[in-house]
Tab-separated table of C-alpha atoms and ligand atoms in Angstrom:
chain	number	residue	atom	x	y	z
A	1	UNK	CA	-83.867	-79.934	-39.068
A	2	UNK	CA	-85.790	-77.542	-36.983
A	3	UNK	CA	-83.900	-75.771	-34.358
A	4	UNK	CA	-86.186	-73.264	-32.671
A	5	UNK	CA	-88.788	-75.509	-30.709
A	6	UNK	CA	-91.353	-74.961	-27.976
A	7	UNK	CA	-92.776	-77.572	-25.703
A	8	UNK	CA	-96.171	-76.864	-24.413
A	9	UNK	CA	-98.519	-78.945	-22.034
A	10	UNK	CA	-99.879	-79.394	-18.618
A	11	UNK	CA	-97.669	-79.558	-15.413
A	12	UNK	CA	-96.141	-83.022	-15.391
A	13	UNK	CA	-96.860	-83.673	-19.118
A	14	UNK	CA	-93.100	-84.398	-19.589
A	15	UNK	CA	-91.973	-81.091	-21.200
A	16	UNK	CA	-88.752	-80.805	-19.184
A	17	UNK	CA	-88.129	-84.446	-19.470
A	18	UNK	CA	-88.372	-84.357	-23.176
A	19	UNK	CA	-86.782	-80.976	-23.593
A	20	UNK	CA	-83.550	-82.144	-21.750
A	21	UNK	CA	-83.351	-85.263	-24.004
A	22	UNK	CA	-83.699	-83.496	-27.440
A	23	UNK	CA	-81.532	-80.495	-26.579
A	24	UNK	CA	-78.649	-82.950	-25.443
A	25	UNK	CA	-78.945	-84.696	-28.881
A	26	UNK	CA	-78.473	-81.525	-30.750
A	27	UNK	CA	-76.617	-79.421	-28.276
A	28	UNK	CA	-79.460	-76.922	-28.343
A	29	UNK	CA	-79.981	-74.540	-25.490
A	30	UNK	CA	-82.753	-75.836	-23.176
A	31	UNK	CA	-84.500	-72.802	-21.618
A	32	UNK	CA	-86.796	-74.020	-18.941
A	33	UNK	CA	-88.284	-71.194	-17.153
A	34	UNK	CA	-89.179	-73.411	-14.143
A	35	UNK	CA	-85.406	-74.546	-13.928
A	36	UNK	CA	-84.189	-70.912	-14.173
A	37	UNK	CA	-86.512	-69.742	-11.503
A	38	UNK	CA	-85.736	-72.687	-9.194
A	39	UNK	CA	-82.154	-71.848	-9.633
A	40	UNK	CA	-82.757	-68.211	-8.552
A	41	UNK	CA	-84.398	-69.504	-5.382
A	42	UNK	CA	-81.605	-71.910	-4.705
A	43	UNK	CA	-79.107	-69.063	-4.912
A	44	UNK	CA	-81.240	-66.842	-2.637
A	45	UNK	CA	-81.112	-63.913	-5.130
A	46	UNK	CA	-83.455	-60.997	-5.007
A	47	UNK	CA	-85.554	-62.447	-7.818
A	48	UNK	CA	-85.452	-65.815	-6.043
A	49	UNK	CA	-86.955	-64.403	-2.838
A	50	UNK	CA	-89.666	-62.772	-4.909
A	51	UNK	CA	-90.634	-65.766	-6.593
A	52	UNK	CA	-90.249	-68.364	-3.947
A	53	UNK	CA	-93.635	-68.375	-2.287
A	54	UNK	CA	-95.456	-67.955	-5.707
A	55	UNK	CA	-93.804	-70.946	-7.077
A	56	UNK	CA	-94.312	-73.091	-3.918
A	57	UNK	CA	-98.133	-72.025	-4.117
A	58	UNK	CA	-98.197	-73.241	-7.662
A	59	UNK	CA	-99.055	-69.822	-9.038
A	60	UNK	CA	-97.655	-67.996	-12.100
A	61	UNK	CA	-94.669	-65.789	-11.682
A	62	UNK	CA	-95.133	-62.180	-12.870
A	63	UNK	CA	-94.687	-61.919	-16.704
A	64	UNK	CA	-91.978	-59.176	-16.800
A	65	UNK	CA	-89.976	-61.007	-14.354
A	66	UNK	CA	-90.058	-64.120	-16.561
A	67	UNK	CA	-89.732	-62.297	-19.918
A	68	UNK	CA	-86.345	-60.808	-18.547
A	69	UNK	CA	-84.885	-64.309	-17.762
A	70	UNK	CA	-85.946	-65.504	-21.315
A	71	UNK	CA	-84.386	-62.513	-23.179
A	72	UNK	CA	-81.150	-62.874	-21.338
A	73	UNK	CA	-80.835	-66.593	-22.069
A	74	UNK	CA	-82.019	-66.294	-25.833
A	75	UNK	CA	-79.113	-63.729	-26.373
A	76	UNK	CA	-76.708	-66.455	-25.688
A	77	UNK	CA	-74.681	-67.941	-28.438
A	78	UNK	CA	-76.493	-71.116	-29.550
A	79	UNK	CA	-77.161	-73.793	-32.171
A	80	UNK	CA	-80.708	-73.767	-31.658
A	81	UNK	CA	-83.065	-73.572	-28.505
A	82	UNK	CA	-86.003	-75.299	-26.772
A	83	UNK	CA	-88.336	-73.291	-24.736
A	84	UNK	CA	-89.870	-75.296	-22.073
A	85	UNK	CA	-92.750	-73.902	-19.943
A	86	UNK	CA	-92.758	-70.550	-21.562
A	87	UNK	CA	-94.966	-69.038	-22.687
A	88	UNK	CA	-97.727	-69.771	-20.043
A	89	UNK	CA	-100.405	-67.323	-21.228
A	90	UNK	CA	-101.298	-65.008	-24.097
A	91	UNK	CA	-99.460	-62.028	-22.774
A	92	UNK	CA	-96.218	-64.098	-22.536
A	93	UNK	CA	-96.813	-65.407	-26.096
A	94	UNK	CA	-97.099	-62.057	-27.520
A	95	UNK	CA	-93.973	-60.705	-25.560
A	96	UNK	CA	-92.021	-63.769	-26.872
A	97	UNK	CA	-93.101	-62.989	-30.451
A	98	UNK	CA	-91.652	-59.568	-30.335
A	99	UNK	CA	-88.366	-60.735	-28.775
A	100	UNK	CA	-88.065	-63.473	-31.499
A	101	UNK	CA	-88.904	-60.866	-34.085
A	102	UNK	CA	-86.165	-58.775	-32.842
A	103	UNK	CA	-83.569	-61.387	-32.798
A	104	UNK	CA	-84.749	-62.882	-36.096
A	105	UNK	CA	-85.174	-66.388	-34.770
A	106	UNK	CA	-88.677	-67.435	-35.493
A	107	UNK	CA	-90.372	-70.145	-33.884
A	108	UNK	CA	-90.459	-73.318	-36.052
A	109	UNK	CA	-92.536	-75.781	-34.258
A	110	UNK	CA	-94.639	-76.185	-31.083
A	111	UNK	CA	-94.873	-79.761	-29.639
A	112	UNK	CA	-98.024	-80.150	-27.460
A	113	UNK	CA	-97.462	-82.910	-25.063
A	114	UNK	CA	-101.000	-84.288	-24.433
A	115	UNK	CA	-101.826	-86.461	-21.382
A	116	UNK	CA	-104.717	-87.406	-19.213
A	117	UNK	CA	-105.141	-85.475	-15.967
A	118	UNK	CA	-105.012	-88.691	-13.766
A	119	UNK	CA	-101.875	-89.744	-15.226
A	120	UNK	CA	-100.121	-86.534	-14.928
A	121	UNK	CA	-101.269	-86.108	-11.168
A	122	UNK	CA	-99.761	-89.548	-10.293
A	123	UNK	CA	-96.505	-88.588	-11.973
A	124	UNK	CA	-96.084	-85.258	-10.123
A	125	UNK	CA	-96.929	-87.030	-6.665
A	126	UNK	CA	-94.249	-89.698	-7.466
A	127	UNK	CA	-91.779	-86.906	-8.374
A	128	UNK	CA	-92.339	-85.060	-5.182
A	129	UNK	CA	-90.814	-81.775	-5.811
A	130	UNK	CA	-91.930	-79.006	-3.238
A	131	UNK	CA	-94.683	-77.900	-5.466
A	132	UNK	CA	-95.858	-81.399	-6.192
A	133	UNK	CA	-98.425	-81.875	-3.405
A	134	UNK	CA	-102.156	-82.495	-3.929
A	135	UNK	CA	-103.227	-78.923	-3.181
A	136	UNK	CA	-100.599	-77.156	-5.188
A	137	UNK	CA	-101.220	-79.640	-8.217
A	138	UNK	CA	-104.832	-78.587	-8.124
A	139	UNK	CA	-103.978	-75.050	-8.279
A	140	UNK	CA	-101.420	-75.572	-11.172
A	141	UNK	CA	-103.871	-77.595	-13.204
A	142	UNK	CA	-106.588	-74.874	-12.661
A	143	UNK	CA	-104.118	-72.011	-13.754
A	144	UNK	CA	-102.977	-74.393	-16.700
A	145	UNK	CA	-106.615	-74.819	-17.814
A	146	UNK	CA	-107.626	-71.113	-17.566
A	147	UNK	CA	-104.421	-69.274	-18.953
A	148	UNK	CA	-102.111	-71.878	-20.708
A	149	UNK	CA	-104.719	-74.179	-22.508
A	150	UNK	CA	-105.761	-71.132	-24.729
A	151	UNK	CA	-102.224	-71.308	-26.350
A	152	UNK	CA	-102.928	-74.701	-28.066
A	153	UNK	CA	-105.466	-72.858	-30.363
A	154	UNK	CA	-103.078	-69.774	-30.551
A	155	UNK	CA	-100.295	-72.011	-31.966
A	156	UNK	CA	-102.618	-74.133	-34.074
A	157	UNK	CA	-103.996	-70.946	-35.898
A	158	UNK	CA	-100.229	-70.188	-36.611
A	159	UNK	CA	-99.862	-73.573	-38.294
A	160	UNK	CA	-97.021	-74.359	-35.589
A	161	UNK	CA	-98.676	-77.158	-33.467
A	162	UNK	CA	-97.691	-80.697	-33.499
A	163	UNK	CA	-99.543	-82.988	-31.354
A	164	UNK	CA	-97.576	-85.393	-29.146
A	165	UNK	CA	-99.245	-88.381	-27.263
A	166	UNK	CA	-97.251	-87.874	-23.988
A	167	UNK	CA	-98.928	-91.029	-22.279
A	168	UNK	CA	-96.193	-93.407	-23.448
A	169	UNK	CA	-92.757	-94.414	-22.435
A	170	UNK	CA	-89.884	-91.910	-22.757
A	171	UNK	CA	-88.227	-93.384	-25.797
A	172	UNK	CA	-91.361	-93.746	-27.873
A	173	UNK	CA	-92.291	-90.044	-27.251
A	174	UNK	CA	-88.534	-88.693	-27.999
A	175	UNK	CA	-88.540	-90.738	-31.328
A	176	UNK	CA	-91.918	-89.137	-32.301
A	177	UNK	CA	-90.611	-85.771	-31.632
A	178	UNK	CA	-87.329	-86.331	-33.331
A	179	UNK	CA	-89.236	-87.586	-36.399
A	180	UNK	CA	-91.481	-84.544	-36.351
A	181	UNK	CA	-88.410	-82.284	-35.969
A	182	UNK	CA	-86.655	-83.540	-39.375
B	201	B4P	P1	-92.278	-76.207	-14.524
B	201	B4P	O1	-90.652	-76.232	-14.136
B	201	B4P	O2	-92.354	-75.660	-15.997
B	201	B4P	O3	-92.589	-77.620	-14.400
B	201	B4P	P2	-93.929	-78.479	-14.746
B	201	B4P	O4	-94.878	-77.935	-15.826
B	201	B4P	O5	-94.487	-79.026	-13.454
B	201	B4P	O6	-93.381	-79.991	-15.408
B	201	B4P	P3	-92.999	-80.688	-16.881
B	201	B4P	O7	-94.118	-80.634	-17.716
B	201	B4P	O8	-91.617	-80.062	-17.393
B	201	B4P	O9	-92.753	-82.138	-16.287
B	201	B4P	P4	-91.377	-83.043	-16.013
B	201	B4P	O10	-90.916	-83.541	-17.340
B	201	B4P	O11	-90.613	-82.594	-14.847
B	201	B4P	O12	-93.037	-75.126	-13.624
B	201	B4P	C1	-92.921	-75.004	-12.265
B	201	B4P	C2	-93.465	-73.663	-11.756
B	201	B4P	O13	-92.465	-72.619	-12.180
B	201	B4P	C3	-94.794	-73.179	-12.216
B	201	B4P	O14	-95.876	-73.707	-11.459
B	201	B4P	C4	-94.640	-71.640	-12.160
B	201	B4P	O15	-94.956	-71.216	-10.553
B	201	B4P	C5	-93.207	-71.370	-12.456
B	201	B4P	N1	-93.102	-70.949	-13.893
B	201	B4P	C6	-92.427	-71.655	-14.733
B	201	B4P	N2	-92.595	-71.274	-15.970
B	201	B4P	C7	-93.239	-70.007	-15.803
B	201	B4P	C8	-93.727	-68.919	-16.684
B	201	B4P	N3	-93.359	-68.912	-18.071
B	201	B4P	N4	-94.485	-67.962	-16.118
B	201	B4P	C9	-94.894	-67.949	-15.039
B	201	B4P	N5	-94.483	-68.821	-14.053
B	201	B4P	C10	-93.525	-69.958	-14.581
B	201	B4P	O16	-92.177	-84.409	-15.611
B	201	B4P	C11	-92.883	-84.693	-14.636
B	201	B4P	C12	-92.555	-86.148	-13.942
B	201	B4P	O17	-93.056	-87.238	-14.811
B	201	B4P	C13	-91.016	-86.422	-13.684
B	201	B4P	O18	-90.837	-87.021	-12.499
B	201	B4P	C14	-90.646	-87.320	-15.002
B	201	B4P	O19	-89.768	-88.055	-14.643
B	201	B4P	C15	-92.039	-87.940	-15.152
B	201	B4P	N6	-92.162	-88.436	-16.578
B	201	B4P	C16	-91.931	-87.493	-17.622
B	201	B4P	N7	-92.259	-88.117	-18.760
B	201	B4P	C17	-92.646	-89.446	-18.427
B	201	B4P	C18	-93.116	-90.569	-19.363
B	201	B4P	N8	-93.191	-90.615	-20.525
B	201	B4P	N9	-93.578	-91.673	-18.346
B	201	B4P	C19	-93.508	-91.624	-17.048
B	201	B4P	N10	-93.145	-90.555	-16.416
B	201	B4P	C20	-92.654	-89.516	-17.086
């Protein structure tokens, strides 16, 4: 059973939803950079104050800030982990690689949740989080295409990529992921 997983996909593809479900099953650490950053905003920490406007505009938070959070959390004792929403660009992917080499916990599989754009826009508008409005979604999708999408080829070249059709019901998707984790 694979225990070092990464979920990749456009905003609203369902990375958080699936990562939560799979991490619960296996008592893995669910490391969502989006959730961790939102927590900092909620607690009004210095970091939270720095990232609030950036996130509400749908832009990416500074690489070094996110890396700090990821490192701190990966050091926690765990049975396995799921990275959700990290890395989001090539520089973050390289930093992650260095961190994982140091702790000797190599990535075993990357699940790429693929979904048509119109479906994810509808999903996000329905969810209605602060950054789920038409204007911000447009920004997030553009950043995704420009900076995150190249990671699909990056992980494919490393033979880590598993394609998941994310335009199905929740259970069918999780069953597919579980099967590919075995
Ligand atoms: P994230 O928190 O990562 O959120 P996301 O990409 O919008 O959503 P996700 O794909 O997890 O979708 P979800 O399961 O919730 O990022 C938010 C912001 O944080 C970024 O814009 C950025 O500013 C910042 N950030 C995060 N990581 C960063 C990093 N590494 N570097 C820099 N900045 C970073 O699903 C969406 C909706 O669809 C939900 O309502 C869900 O219920 C529904 N849904 C899911 N699966 C479904 C299905 N199969 N059928 C029907 N509905 C479904």
